[in-house]
Amino acid sequence: MGNTFGQLFRVTTFGESHGGGIGVVIDGCPPNIDISDAEVQRELDRRRPGQSELTTQRKEEDRCEILSGVFEGKTLGTPIAILVRNKDARPEDYGEIARKFRPSHADFTYEAKYGIRNWQGGGRASARETIGRVAAGAVAKKILSAFYSEFEIVAYVAQIHQVIAKINRSTVKMKDVEKNSIRCPDAAAAKKMTSLIEEIRGEGDSVGGVIECVARGIPPGLGEPVFDKLEAELAKAMLSLPATKGFEIGSGFAATHMRGSEHNDPFEMRGGKVRTATNNSGGVQGGISNGEEIYFRVAFKPTATIGHVQSTVTVSREQTKLTARGRHDPCVLPRAVPIVEAMAALVLCDHALRQCAISLPGSIK
Ligand SMILES: Cc1cc2nc3c(=O)[nH]c(=O)nc-3n(C[C@H](O)[C@H](O)[C@H](O)COP(=O)(O)O)c2cc1C
């Protein structure tokens, strides 16, 4: 079953879009890590629906309840359970899709696999499932900050449809990202992206784009060759998110246009450390972090639900037409930014703990 992620920092999410609630159980969290409801809530608020005009208007506060594993603001080392109750569920919006498969959704495949599905709001395939990941990501970030003093993860929208932002990856901070509701730190591009999404929403259509993520302050040594190489783990984490279509790390597909002489990252001594002069590797070589920034890009498709009449088939295999109802994101990217950060934190935290099993943090020169 595929509901658990990670080896030592082990996260199991549960819940469906219109069920009683959504949440996560985290096992393997070290004791004595400071964590408060407010820190988890801050991350959930960045993911929450209805946070701006650009997102779905479903009204969910997404208030988290930490049920176990934390006492007087510190982790106990026991399983941490975090629950968010669903409040604004409107199953009546989804009556038609009990019988009709929505194109490019998970309706047909869930039915084909399980022979039963909760059709209300996409059930388990809904992006509400990612609440558990974001809550766990908040805890993972705390552990990584406790391990590595310069640790930081920043994700941002780098592209929406044809609008490409200009962003200095090495200097961008979370406060720059949070300045606008698109979560694009290039103000001019953010404006164009906003108008585009408004225009597209007006036409009952949707668009996708690219989220870039950078993790700083990760020392050399994280990643487990051969099957759990760091980039393989990041790729799996990102492609397990709803609506993702592509992943590239470092130079990615652009490497195919380069020669070895352009692409290689020369080593040099800087500040008493082995560093690279360039970073086409994206901070990972041989599946192991090399101490440089780890950066990668994730492609998201246009939201599947659109306001157009579409061809589909019914559960009894008859050709039919479907017009979408319900509340939807015309572009999922602004809300996906904290989710990408959370998944990156889960991978890095798991590998930081796995590295502890063979060497103490900071012991690699
Ligand atoms: C933050 C976020 C919000 C989403 N919101 C919607 C939405 O409002 N409507 C929709 O059709 N899909 C939405 N999706 C995507 C669907 O959940 C997803 O496309 C669907 O479950 C099918 O899975 P797949 O695209 O991974 O194949 C969202 C995805 C994310 C990451």
mmCIF file of C-alpha atoms and ligand atoms in Angstrom:
data_model
loop_
_atom_site.group_PDB
_atom_site.id
_atom_site.type_symbol
_atom_site.label_atom_id
_atom_site.label_comp_id
_atom_site.label_asym_id
_atom_site.label_seq_id
_atom_site.Cartn_x
_atom_site.Cartn_y
_atom_site.Cartn_z
ATOM 1 C CA MET A 1 0.000 0.000 0.000
ATOM 2 C CA GLY A 2 1.309 3.459 -0.833
ATOM 3 C CA ASN A 3 0.191 5.659 2.039
ATOM 4 C CA THR A 4 3.495 5.755 3.929
ATOM 5 C CA PHE A 5 6.621 7.691 2.913
ATOM 6 C CA GLY A 6 10.161 7.614 4.323
ATOM 7 C CA GLN A 7 12.360 5.064 6.091
ATOM 8 C CA LEU A 8 13.304 6.605 9.455
ATOM 9 C CA PHE A 9 11.152 9.735 9.402
ATOM 10 C CA ARG A 10 8.051 7.785 8.495
ATOM 11 C CA VAL A 11 4.919 9.611 7.459
ATOM 12 C CA THR A 12 1.497 8.027 6.878
ATOM 13 C CA THR A 13 -1.295 10.255 5.583
ATOM 14 C CA PHE A 14 -4.994 9.454 5.780
ATOM 15 C CA GLY A 15 -8.310 10.977 4.757
ATOM 16 C CA GLU A 16 -10.526 11.903 1.825
ATOM 17 C CA SER A 17 -11.668 15.285 0.538
ATOM 18 C CA HIS A 18 -15.229 15.073 1.901
ATOM 19 C CA GLY A 19 -14.746 12.569 4.735
ATOM 20 C CA GLY A 20 -14.515 13.420 8.426
ATOM 21 C CA GLY A 21 -10.998 14.795 8.226
ATOM 22 C CA ILE A 22 -7.477 14.572 6.857
ATOM 23 C CA GLY A 23 -4.254 14.013 8.703
ATOM 24 C CA VAL A 24 -0.953 12.361 9.284
ATOM 25 C CA VAL A 25 0.842 10.038 11.665
ATOM 26 C CA ILE A 26 4.587 10.695 11.917
ATOM 27 C CA ASP A 27 6.722 7.924 13.362
ATOM 28 C CA GLY A 28 10.474 8.239 13.957
ATOM 29 C CA CYS A 29 10.547 11.889 14.967
ATOM 30 C CA PRO A 30 13.400 12.440 17.450
ATOM 31 C CA PRO A 31 12.396 13.627 20.958
ATOM 32 C CA ASN A 32 12.935 17.143 22.323
ATOM 33 C CA ILE A 33 12.373 19.020 19.061
ATOM 34 C CA ASP A 34 10.537 22.305 19.724
ATOM 35 C CA ILE A 35 7.254 22.416 17.798
ATOM 36 C CA SER A 36 4.067 24.371 18.357
ATOM 37 C CA ASP A 37 0.574 24.207 16.855
ATOM 38 C CA ALA A 38 1.254 27.690 15.452
ATOM 39 C CA GLU A 39 4.288 26.490 13.474
ATOM 40 C CA VAL A 40 2.301 23.683 11.877
ATOM 41 C CA GLN A 41 -0.651 26.012 11.316
ATOM 42 C CA ARG A 42 1.533 28.621 9.573
ATOM 43 C CA GLU A 43 2.459 26.074 6.888
ATOM 44 C CA LEU A 44 -1.130 24.828 6.565
ATOM 45 C CA ASP A 45 -2.348 28.402 6.090
ATOM 46 C CA ARG A 46 -0.032 28.747 3.089
ATOM 47 C CA ARG A 47 -1.685 25.651 1.536
ATOM 48 C CA ARG A 48 -5.268 26.404 2.568
ATOM 49 C CA PRO A 49 -8.014 26.923 -0.061
ATOM 50 C CA GLY A 50 -9.702 30.320 -0.404
ATOM 51 C CA GLN A 51 -6.558 32.238 0.602
ATOM 52 C CA SER A 52 -6.797 34.518 -2.459
ATOM 53 C CA GLU A 53 -8.938 35.226 -5.517
ATOM 54 C CA LEU A 54 -6.635 32.947 -7.532
ATOM 55 C CA THR A 55 -7.508 29.757 -5.664
ATOM 56 C CA THR A 56 -10.568 27.595 -5.141
ATOM 57 C CA GLN A 57 -13.218 29.330 -3.035
ATOM 58 C CA ARG A 58 -13.844 26.285 -0.839
ATOM 59 C CA LYS A 59 -13.910 27.782 2.672
ATOM 60 C CA GLU A 60 -11.769 25.636 4.908
ATOM 61 C CA GLU A 61 -9.923 27.008 7.911
ATOM 62 C CA ASP A 62 -7.804 23.856 8.027
ATOM 63 C CA ARG A 63 -7.257 24.184 11.802
ATOM 64 C CA CYS A 64 -4.815 21.525 12.942
ATOM 65 C CA GLU A 65 -5.107 19.509 16.131
ATOM 66 C CA ILE A 66 -1.946 17.799 17.378
ATOM 67 C CA LEU A 67 -3.421 14.724 19.045
ATOM 68 C CA SER A 68 -0.275 12.973 20.264
ATOM 69 C CA GLY A 69 3.512 12.923 20.333
ATOM 70 C CA VAL A 70 3.997 16.510 21.538
ATOM 71 C CA PHE A 71 4.052 17.635 25.166
ATOM 72 C CA GLU A 72 4.665 21.158 26.461
ATOM 73 C CA GLY A 73 5.878 22.290 23.022
ATOM 74 C CA LYS A 74 8.389 19.471 22.521
ATOM 75 C CA THR A 75 8.260 16.209 20.589
ATOM 76 C CA LEU A 76 8.187 13.092 22.762
ATOM 77 C CA GLY A 77 9.768 10.643 20.318
ATOM 78 C CA THR A 78 6.405 8.849 20.165
ATOM 79 C CA PRO A 79 4.083 8.899 17.112
ATOM 80 C CA ILE A 80 2.792 12.377 16.305
ATOM 81 C CA ALA A 81 -0.801 12.414 15.044
ATOM 82 C CA ILE A 82 -2.129 15.606 13.451
ATOM 83 C CA LEU A 83 -5.764 15.980 12.381
ATOM 84 C CA VAL A 84 -7.582 18.598 10.303
ATOM 85 C CA ARG A 85 -11.354 18.215 10.153
ATOM 86 C CA ASN A 86 -13.191 18.830 6.848
ATOM 87 C CA LYS A 87 -15.822 21.540 7.324
ATOM 88 C CA ASP A 88 -16.987 22.998 3.999
ATOM 89 C CA ALA A 89 -17.752 19.754 2.150
ATOM 90 C CA ARG A 90 -20.493 20.006 -0.489
ATOM 91 C CA PRO A 91 -21.025 16.497 -1.845
ATOM 92 C CA GLU A 92 -24.067 17.705 -3.830
ATOM 93 C CA ASP A 93 -21.639 19.475 -6.232
ATOM 94 C CA TYR A 94 -20.280 16.083 -7.216
ATOM 95 C CA GLY A 95 -23.484 14.016 -7.768
ATOM 96 C CA GLU A 96 -22.918 13.787 -11.527
ATOM 97 C CA ILE A 97 -19.396 12.388 -11.169
ATOM 98 C CA ALA A 98 -20.695 9.460 -9.156
ATOM 99 C CA ARG A 99 -21.740 8.193 -12.611
ATOM 100 C CA LYS A 100 -19.320 9.979 -14.984
ATOM 101 C CA PHE A 101 -15.522 9.852 -15.065
ATOM 102 C CA ARG A 102 -13.953 13.335 -15.107
ATOM 103 C CA PRO A 103 -11.307 13.580 -17.865
ATOM 104 C CA SER A 104 -7.705 13.591 -16.566
ATOM 105 C CA HIS A 105 -8.854 12.998 -12.976
ATOM 106 C CA ALA A 106 -8.376 9.883 -10.856
ATOM 107 C CA ASP A 107 -12.048 8.773 -11.103
ATOM 108 C CA PHE A 108 -11.651 6.037 -13.729
ATOM 109 C CA THR A 109 -8.349 4.678 -12.397
ATOM 110 C CA TYR A 110 -9.557 4.506 -8.748
ATOM 111 C CA GLU A 111 -12.682 2.690 -9.912
ATOM 112 C CA ALA A 112 -10.599 0.336 -12.115
ATOM 113 C CA LYS A 113 -8.225 -0.417 -9.229
ATOM 114 C CA TYR A 114 -10.496 -0.619 -6.165
ATOM 115 C CA GLY A 115 -13.933 -1.228 -7.717
ATOM 116 C CA ILE A 116 -15.250 1.448 -5.328
ATOM 117 C CA ARG A 117 -14.397 5.108 -4.772
ATOM 118 C CA ASN A 118 -15.485 8.066 -2.706
ATOM 119 C CA TRP A 119 -16.529 10.299 -5.622
ATOM 120 C CA GLN A 120 -17.118 13.341 -3.412
ATOM 121 C CA GLY A 121 -14.541 15.989 -4.305
ATOM 122 C CA GLY A 122 -12.047 13.484 -5.692
ATOM 123 C CA GLY A 123 -11.881 11.425 -2.481
ATOM 124 C CA ARG A 124 -8.357 10.337 -1.639
ATOM 125 C CA ALA A 125 -6.963 11.761 -4.927
ATOM 126 C CA SER A 126 -7.951 15.272 -3.829
ATOM 127 C CA ALA A 127 -5.173 17.742 -3.060
ATOM 128 C CA ARG A 128 -6.644 17.873 0.469
ATOM 129 C CA GLU A 129 -4.596 14.733 1.123
ATOM 130 C CA THR A 130 -1.492 16.962 1.003
ATOM 131 C CA ILE A 131 -2.565 18.590 4.307
ATOM 132 C CA GLY A 132 -0.914 15.640 6.078
ATOM 133 C CA ARG A 133 2.277 16.109 4.075
ATOM 134 C CA VAL A 134 2.436 19.839 4.833
ATOM 135 C CA ALA A 135 1.864 19.258 8.565
ATOM 136 C CA ALA A 136 4.642 16.625 8.595
ATOM 137 C CA GLY A 137 6.843 18.938 6.523
ATOM 138 C CA ALA A 138 6.569 21.601 9.254
ATOM 139 C CA VAL A 139 7.985 19.098 11.766
ATOM 140 C CA ALA A 140 10.687 17.963 9.299
ATOM 141 C CA LYS A 141 11.793 21.577 8.774
ATOM 142 C CA LYS A 142 12.225 21.978 12.546
ATOM 143 C CA ILE A 143 14.412 18.865 12.738
ATOM 144 C CA LEU A 144 16.533 19.999 9.793
ATOM 145 C CA SER A 145 16.976 23.447 11.389
ATOM 146 C CA ALA A 146 18.048 21.774 14.642
ATOM 147 C CA PHE A 147 20.617 19.664 12.727
ATOM 148 C CA TYR A 148 21.940 22.278 10.305
ATOM 149 C CA SER A 149 22.160 25.914 11.437
ATOM 150 C CA GLU A 150 22.078 27.308 7.876
ATOM 151 C CA PHE A 151 19.264 25.081 6.641
ATOM 152 C CA GLU A 152 16.573 26.780 4.538
ATOM 153 C CA ILE A 153 14.101 25.632 1.874
ATOM 154 C CA VAL A 154 12.480 28.083 -0.518
ATOM 155 C CA ALA A 155 10.089 27.132 -3.315
ATOM 156 C CA TYR A 156 8.455 29.571 -5.701
ATOM 157 C CA VAL A 157 6.479 29.759 -8.925
ATOM 158 C CA ALA A 158 8.980 30.073 -11.783
ATOM 159 C CA GLN A 159 6.584 29.795 -14.707
ATOM 160 C CA ILE A 160 2.857 29.887 -15.427
ATOM 161 C CA HIS A 161 1.946 28.736 -18.921
ATOM 162 C CA GLN A 162 4.161 30.901 -21.210
ATOM 163 C CA VAL A 163 5.090 33.511 -18.573
ATOM 164 C CA ILE A 164 8.605 32.831 -17.285
ATOM 165 C CA ALA A 165 9.927 34.654 -14.202
ATOM 166 C CA LYS A 166 13.483 35.944 -13.731
ATOM 167 C CA ILE A 167 14.615 34.876 -10.272
ATOM 168 C CA ASN A 168 18.024 34.749 -8.608
ATOM 169 C CA ARG A 169 17.841 31.276 -7.138
ATOM 170 C CA SER A 170 20.754 31.790 -4.776
ATOM 171 C CA THR A 171 19.403 34.891 -3.048
ATOM 172 C CA VAL A 172 15.629 34.393 -3.048
ATOM 173 C CA LYS A 173 14.009 34.232 0.417
ATOM 174 C CA MET A 174 10.615 33.028 1.569
ATOM 175 C CA LYS A 175 9.541 36.612 2.386
ATOM 176 C CA ASP A 176 10.093 37.531 -1.314
ATOM 177 C CA VAL A 177 7.898 34.603 -2.349
ATOM 178 C CA GLU A 178 5.091 35.448 0.067
ATOM 179 C CA LYS A 179 4.851 39.080 -1.202
ATOM 180 C CA ASN A 180 2.150 38.177 -3.735
ATOM 181 C CA SER A 181 -0.600 35.587 -3.956
ATOM 182 C CA ILE A 182 0.979 33.898 -7.008
ATOM 183 C CA ARG A 183 4.099 33.139 -4.904
ATOM 184 C CA CYS A 184 6.406 34.378 -7.653
ATOM 185 C CA PRO A 185 9.231 36.626 -6.379
ATOM 186 C CA ASP A 186 9.574 38.417 -9.772
ATOM 187 C CA ALA A 187 6.970 41.196 -9.293
ATOM 188 C CA ALA A 188 6.597 41.996 -13.009
ATOM 189 C CA ALA A 189 6.118 38.330 -13.956
ATOM 190 C CA ALA A 190 3.745 37.839 -10.991
ATOM 191 C CA LYS A 191 1.524 40.614 -12.350
ATOM 192 C CA LYS A 192 1.375 39.003 -15.790
ATOM 193 C CA MET A 193 0.697 35.582 -14.232
ATOM 194 C CA THR A 194 -2.160 37.015 -12.129
ATOM 195 C CA SER A 195 -3.843 38.619 -15.158
ATOM 196 C CA LEU A 196 -3.385 35.420 -17.139
ATOM 197 C CA ILE A 197 -5.010 33.262 -14.445
ATOM 198 C CA GLU A 198 -7.905 35.714 -14.090
ATOM 199 C CA GLU A 199 -8.409 35.723 -17.855
ATOM 200 C CA ILE A 200 -8.197 31.922 -18.070
ATOM 201 C CA ARG A 201 -10.612 31.508 -15.140
ATOM 202 C CA GLY A 202 -13.066 33.860 -16.921
ATOM 203 C CA GLU A 203 -12.933 31.524 -19.936
ATOM 204 C CA GLY A 204 -13.648 28.511 -17.711
ATOM 205 C CA ASP A 205 -10.207 27.105 -18.501
ATOM 206 C CA SER A 206 -7.012 26.339 -16.562
ATOM 207 C CA VAL A 207 -3.201 26.585 -16.831
ATOM 208 C CA GLY A 208 -0.163 24.859 -15.345
ATOM 209 C CA GLY A 209 3.470 25.809 -14.882
ATOM 210 C CA VAL A 210 6.741 25.163 -13.056
ATOM 211 C CA ILE A 211 7.692 25.409 -9.383
ATOM 212 C CA GLU A 212 11.382 25.656 -8.546
ATOM 213 C CA CYS A 213 12.698 24.725 -5.122
ATOM 214 C CA VAL A 214 16.085 25.357 -3.506
ATOM 215 C CA ALA A 215 17.413 23.828 -0.280
ATOM 216 C CA ARG A 216 20.415 25.538 1.326
ATOM 217 C CA GLY A 217 22.643 24.542 4.205
ATOM 218 C CA ILE A 218 22.534 20.781 3.550
ATOM 219 C CA PRO A 219 26.002 19.291 4.177
ATOM 220 C CA PRO A 220 27.718 16.744 1.913
ATOM 221 C CA GLY A 221 26.715 13.142 2.541
ATOM 222 C CA LEU A 222 22.907 12.829 2.380
ATOM 223 C CA GLY A 223 21.470 10.205 0.006
ATOM 224 C CA GLU A 224 21.617 6.391 -0.042
ATOM 225 C CA PRO A 225 23.021 4.754 -3.185
ATOM 226 C CA VAL A 226 21.964 2.937 -5.074
ATOM 227 C CA PHE A 227 18.155 2.870 -5.073
ATOM 228 C CA ASP A 228 17.593 5.696 -2.584
ATOM 229 C CA LYS A 229 19.819 8.280 -4.240
ATOM 230 C CA LEU A 230 18.839 11.758 -3.110
ATOM 231 C CA GLU A 231 17.616 12.876 -6.539
ATOM 232 C CA ALA A 232 15.619 9.644 -6.958
ATOM 233 C CA GLU A 233 13.944 10.253 -3.602
ATOM 234 C CA LEU A 234 13.178 13.884 -4.464
ATOM 235 C CA ALA A 235 11.776 12.833 -7.846
ATOM 236 C CA LYS A 236 9.492 10.265 -6.223
ATOM 237 C CA ALA A 237 8.384 12.754 -3.581
ATOM 238 C CA MET A 238 7.512 15.388 -6.180
ATOM 239 C CA LEU A 239 5.861 13.032 -8.663
ATOM 240 C CA SER A 240 3.685 11.653 -5.850
ATOM 241 C CA LEU A 241 1.993 15.073 -5.687
ATOM 242 C CA PRO A 242 -1.309 15.487 -7.508
ATOM 243 C CA ALA A 243 -1.096 17.199 -10.928
ATOM 244 C CA THR A 244 2.701 16.843 -11.365
ATOM 245 C CA LYS A 245 4.023 15.890 -14.782
ATOM 246 C CA GLY A 246 7.797 16.381 -14.653
ATOM 247 C CA PHE A 247 10.875 16.673 -12.448
ATOM 248 C CA GLU A 248 14.386 17.868 -13.193
ATOM 249 C CA ILE A 249 17.333 18.501 -10.905
ATOM 250 C CA GLY A 250 20.185 20.927 -11.581
ATOM 251 C CA SER A 251 20.669 21.476 -15.301
ATOM 252 C CA GLY A 252 17.985 18.824 -15.950
ATOM 253 C CA PHE A 253 16.917 18.433 -19.555
ATOM 254 C CA ALA A 254 19.030 21.492 -20.522
ATOM 255 C CA ALA A 255 22.116 19.286 -19.918
ATOM 256 C CA THR A 256 21.297 17.515 -23.176
ATOM 257 C CA HIS A 257 22.201 20.707 -25.073
ATOM 258 C CA MET A 258 25.580 21.117 -23.326
ATOM 259 C CA ARG A 259 29.047 19.618 -23.751
ATOM 260 C CA GLY A 260 30.930 18.022 -20.853
ATOM 261 C CA SER A 261 33.355 20.944 -20.901
ATOM 262 C CA GLU A 262 30.452 23.348 -20.260
ATOM 263 C CA HIS A 263 28.504 21.132 -17.912
ATOM 264 C CA ASN A 264 31.143 19.871 -15.444
ATOM 265 C CA ASP A 265 31.253 21.622 -12.062
ATOM 266 C CA PRO A 266 34.952 22.323 -11.292
ATOM 267 C CA PHE A 267 36.004 21.717 -7.683
ATOM 268 C CA GLU A 268 37.764 24.432 -5.686
ATOM 269 C CA MET A 269 38.658 25.108 -2.052
ATOM 270 C CA ARG A 270 36.519 27.942 -0.622
ATOM 271 C CA GLY A 271 36.302 28.916 3.042
ATOM 272 C CA GLY A 272 38.249 25.752 3.918
ATOM 273 C CA LYS A 273 35.638 23.540 2.220
ATOM 274 C CA VAL A 274 35.466 21.558 -1.011
ATOM 275 C CA ARG A 275 33.069 23.543 -3.184
ATOM 276 C CA THR A 276 32.125 23.649 -6.851
ATOM 277 C CA ALA A 277 32.550 26.747 -9.019
ATOM 278 C CA THR A 278 29.288 26.039 -10.886
ATOM 279 C CA ASN A 279 26.309 23.903 -9.855
ATOM 280 C CA ASN A 280 24.872 22.116 -12.870
ATOM 281 C CA SER A 281 24.676 19.022 -10.662
ATOM 282 C CA GLY A 282 21.969 20.692 -8.550
ATOM 283 C CA GLY A 283 23.853 19.851 -5.357
ATOM 284 C CA VAL A 284 23.755 16.077 -5.835
ATOM 285 C CA GLN A 285 26.478 13.847 -7.328
ATOM 286 C CA GLY A 286 26.325 10.064 -7.323
ATOM 287 C CA GLY A 287 23.020 10.339 -5.486
ATOM 288 C CA ILE A 288 24.668 12.088 -2.497
ATOM 289 C CA SER A 289 24.482 15.774 -1.541
ATOM 290 C CA ASN A 290 27.757 17.620 -2.202
ATOM 291 C CA GLY A 291 27.155 20.636 0.056
ATOM 292 C CA GLU A 292 26.024 23.000 -2.711
ATOM 293 C CA GLU A 293 22.466 24.285 -3.035
ATOM 294 C CA ILE A 294 20.086 21.474 -3.939
ATOM 295 C CA TYR A 295 17.700 22.787 -6.551
ATOM 296 C CA PHE A 296 15.067 21.182 -8.724
ATOM 297 C CA ARG A 297 12.017 22.015 -10.828
ATOM 298 C CA VAL A 298 8.582 20.421 -10.856
ATOM 299 C CA ALA A 299 6.129 20.671 -13.775
ATOM 300 C CA PHE A 300 2.395 20.903 -12.934
ATOM 301 C CA LYS A 301 -0.324 20.311 -15.504
ATOM 302 C CA PRO A 302 -3.305 22.634 -16.101
ATOM 303 C CA THR A 303 -6.051 21.846 -13.544
ATOM 304 C CA ALA A 304 -8.149 18.967 -14.865
ATOM 305 C CA THR A 305 -11.505 20.504 -13.903
ATOM 306 C CA ILE A 306 -12.536 23.114 -16.461
ATOM 307 C CA GLY A 307 -15.808 24.886 -17.131
ATOM 308 C CA HIS A 308 -16.168 23.465 -20.646
ATOM 309 C CA VAL A 309 -18.422 20.655 -21.818
ATOM 310 C CA GLN A 310 -16.188 17.592 -22.209
ATOM 311 C CA SER A 311 -16.643 14.128 -23.661
ATOM 312 C CA THR A 312 -16.421 11.213 -21.264
ATOM 313 C CA VAL A 313 -17.999 7.865 -20.408
ATOM 314 C CA THR A 314 -20.298 6.751 -17.593
ATOM 315 C CA VAL A 315 -19.544 4.018 -15.055
ATOM 316 C CA SER A 316 -21.844 1.801 -17.155
ATOM 317 C CA ARG A 317 -19.599 2.491 -20.165
ATOM 318 C CA GLU A 318 -21.873 4.806 -22.179
ATOM 319 C CA GLN A 319 -20.505 7.809 -24.102
ATOM 320 C CA THR A 320 -21.698 11.061 -22.511
ATOM 321 C CA LYS A 321 -20.926 14.759 -21.884
ATOM 322 C CA LEU A 322 -19.839 16.356 -18.605
ATOM 323 C CA THR A 323 -19.846 19.959 -17.404
ATOM 324 C CA ALA A 324 -17.795 20.561 -14.278
ATOM 325 C CA ARG A 325 -19.327 21.759 -11.024
ATOM 326 C CA GLY A 326 -17.770 22.455 -7.643
ATOM 327 C CA ARG A 327 -15.061 24.892 -6.593
ATOM 328 C CA HIS A 328 -11.689 24.596 -8.263
ATOM 329 C CA ASP A 329 -8.249 26.113 -8.594
ATOM 330 C CA PRO A 330 -7.852 27.549 -12.128
ATOM 331 C CA CYS A 331 -4.114 27.054 -11.562
ATOM 332 C CA VAL A 332 -2.802 24.829 -8.754
ATOM 333 C CA LEU A 333 0.703 26.306 -8.536
ATOM 334 C CA PRO A 334 0.332 29.076 -5.914
ATOM 335 C CA ARG A 335 -1.023 26.555 -3.385
ATOM 336 C CA ALA A 336 1.446 23.856 -4.431
ATOM 337 C CA VAL A 337 4.502 25.930 -3.365
ATOM 338 C CA PRO A 338 4.316 24.976 0.365
ATOM 339 C CA ILE A 339 3.523 21.377 -0.619
ATOM 340 C CA VAL A 340 6.708 21.112 -2.715
ATOM 341 C CA GLU A 341 8.698 22.557 0.208
ATOM 342 C CA ALA A 342 7.092 20.056 2.586
ATOM 343 C CA MET A 343 7.937 17.054 0.401
ATOM 344 C CA ALA A 344 11.530 18.261 0.004
ATOM 345 C CA ALA A 345 11.755 18.618 3.805
ATOM 346 C CA LEU A 346 10.413 15.072 4.301
ATOM 347 C CA VAL A 347 13.066 13.629 1.976
ATOM 348 C CA LEU A 348 15.931 15.650 3.470
ATOM 349 C CA CYS A 349 14.857 14.937 7.054
ATOM 350 C CA ASP A 350 14.595 11.201 6.391
ATOM 351 C CA HIS A 351 18.074 11.204 4.837
ATOM 352 C CA ALA A 352 19.530 13.367 7.604
ATOM 353 C CA LEU A 353 18.351 10.723 10.112
ATOM 354 C CA ARG A 354 19.650 7.910 7.889
ATOM 355 C CA GLN A 355 23.028 9.662 7.733
ATOM 356 C CA CYS A 356 23.032 9.789 11.570
ATOM 357 C CA ALA A 357 22.909 5.997 11.489
ATOM 358 C CA ILE A 358 26.384 5.930 9.923
ATOM 359 C CA SER A 359 27.959 9.250 10.979
ATOM 360 C CA LEU A 360 27.109 12.127 13.293
ATOM 361 C CA PRO A 361 25.775 15.303 11.605
ATOM 362 C CA GLY A 362 28.616 17.682 10.756
ATOM 363 C CA SER A 363 31.314 15.009 10.891
ATOM 364 C CA ILE A 364 31.922 14.988 7.116
ATOM 365 C CA LYS A 365 34.654 17.446 6.085
HETATM 366 C C1 LIG B 1 -2.638 22.409 -4.507
HETATM 367 C C2 LIG B 1 -3.427 21.611 -5.502
HETATM 368 C C3 LIG B 1 -4.742 21.955 -5.751
HETATM 369 C C4 LIG B 1 -5.507 21.251 -6.682
HETATM 370 N N1 LIG B 1 -6.779 21.682 -6.945
HETATM 371 C C5 LIG B 1 -7.481 21.075 -7.932
HETATM 372 C C6 LIG B 1 -8.777 21.552 -8.295
HETATM 373 O O1 LIG B 1 -9.287 22.515 -7.720
HETATM 374 N N2 LIG B 1 -9.424 20.912 -9.300
HETATM 375 C C7 LIG B 1 -8.870 19.856 -9.979
HETATM 376 O O2 LIG B 1 -9.477 19.370 -10.911
HETATM 377 N N3 LIG B 1 -7.661 19.380 -9.647
HETATM 378 C C8 LIG B 1 -6.946 19.952 -8.657
HETATM 379 N N4 LIG B 1 -5.705 19.465 -8.329
HETATM 380 C C9 LIG B 1 -5.155 18.288 -9.038
HETATM 381 C C10 LIG B 1 -5.903 16.998 -8.840
HETATM 382 O O3 LIG B 1 -5.934 16.626 -7.471
HETATM 383 C C11 LIG B 1 -5.241 15.884 -9.683
HETATM 384 O O4 LIG B 1 -4.994 16.365 -10.962
HETATM 385 C C12 LIG B 1 -6.112 14.656 -9.795
HETATM 386 O O5 LIG B 1 -6.256 14.050 -8.539
HETATM 387 C C13 LIG B 1 -5.543 13.605 -10.776
HETATM 388 O O6 LIG B 1 -4.252 13.212 -10.407
HETATM 389 P P1 LIG B 1 -2.986 13.425 -11.371
HETATM 390 O O7 LIG B 1 -3.123 14.793 -11.992
HETATM 391 O O8 LIG B 1 -1.818 13.364 -10.453
HETATM 392 O O9 LIG B 1 -3.004 12.351 -12.391
HETATM 393 C C14 LIG B 1 -4.929 20.151 -7.374
HETATM 394 C C15 LIG B 1 -3.605 19.792 -7.116
HETATM 395 C C16 LIG B 1 -2.840 20.510 -6.192
HETATM 396 C C17 LIG B 1 -1.403 20.128 -5.947
#
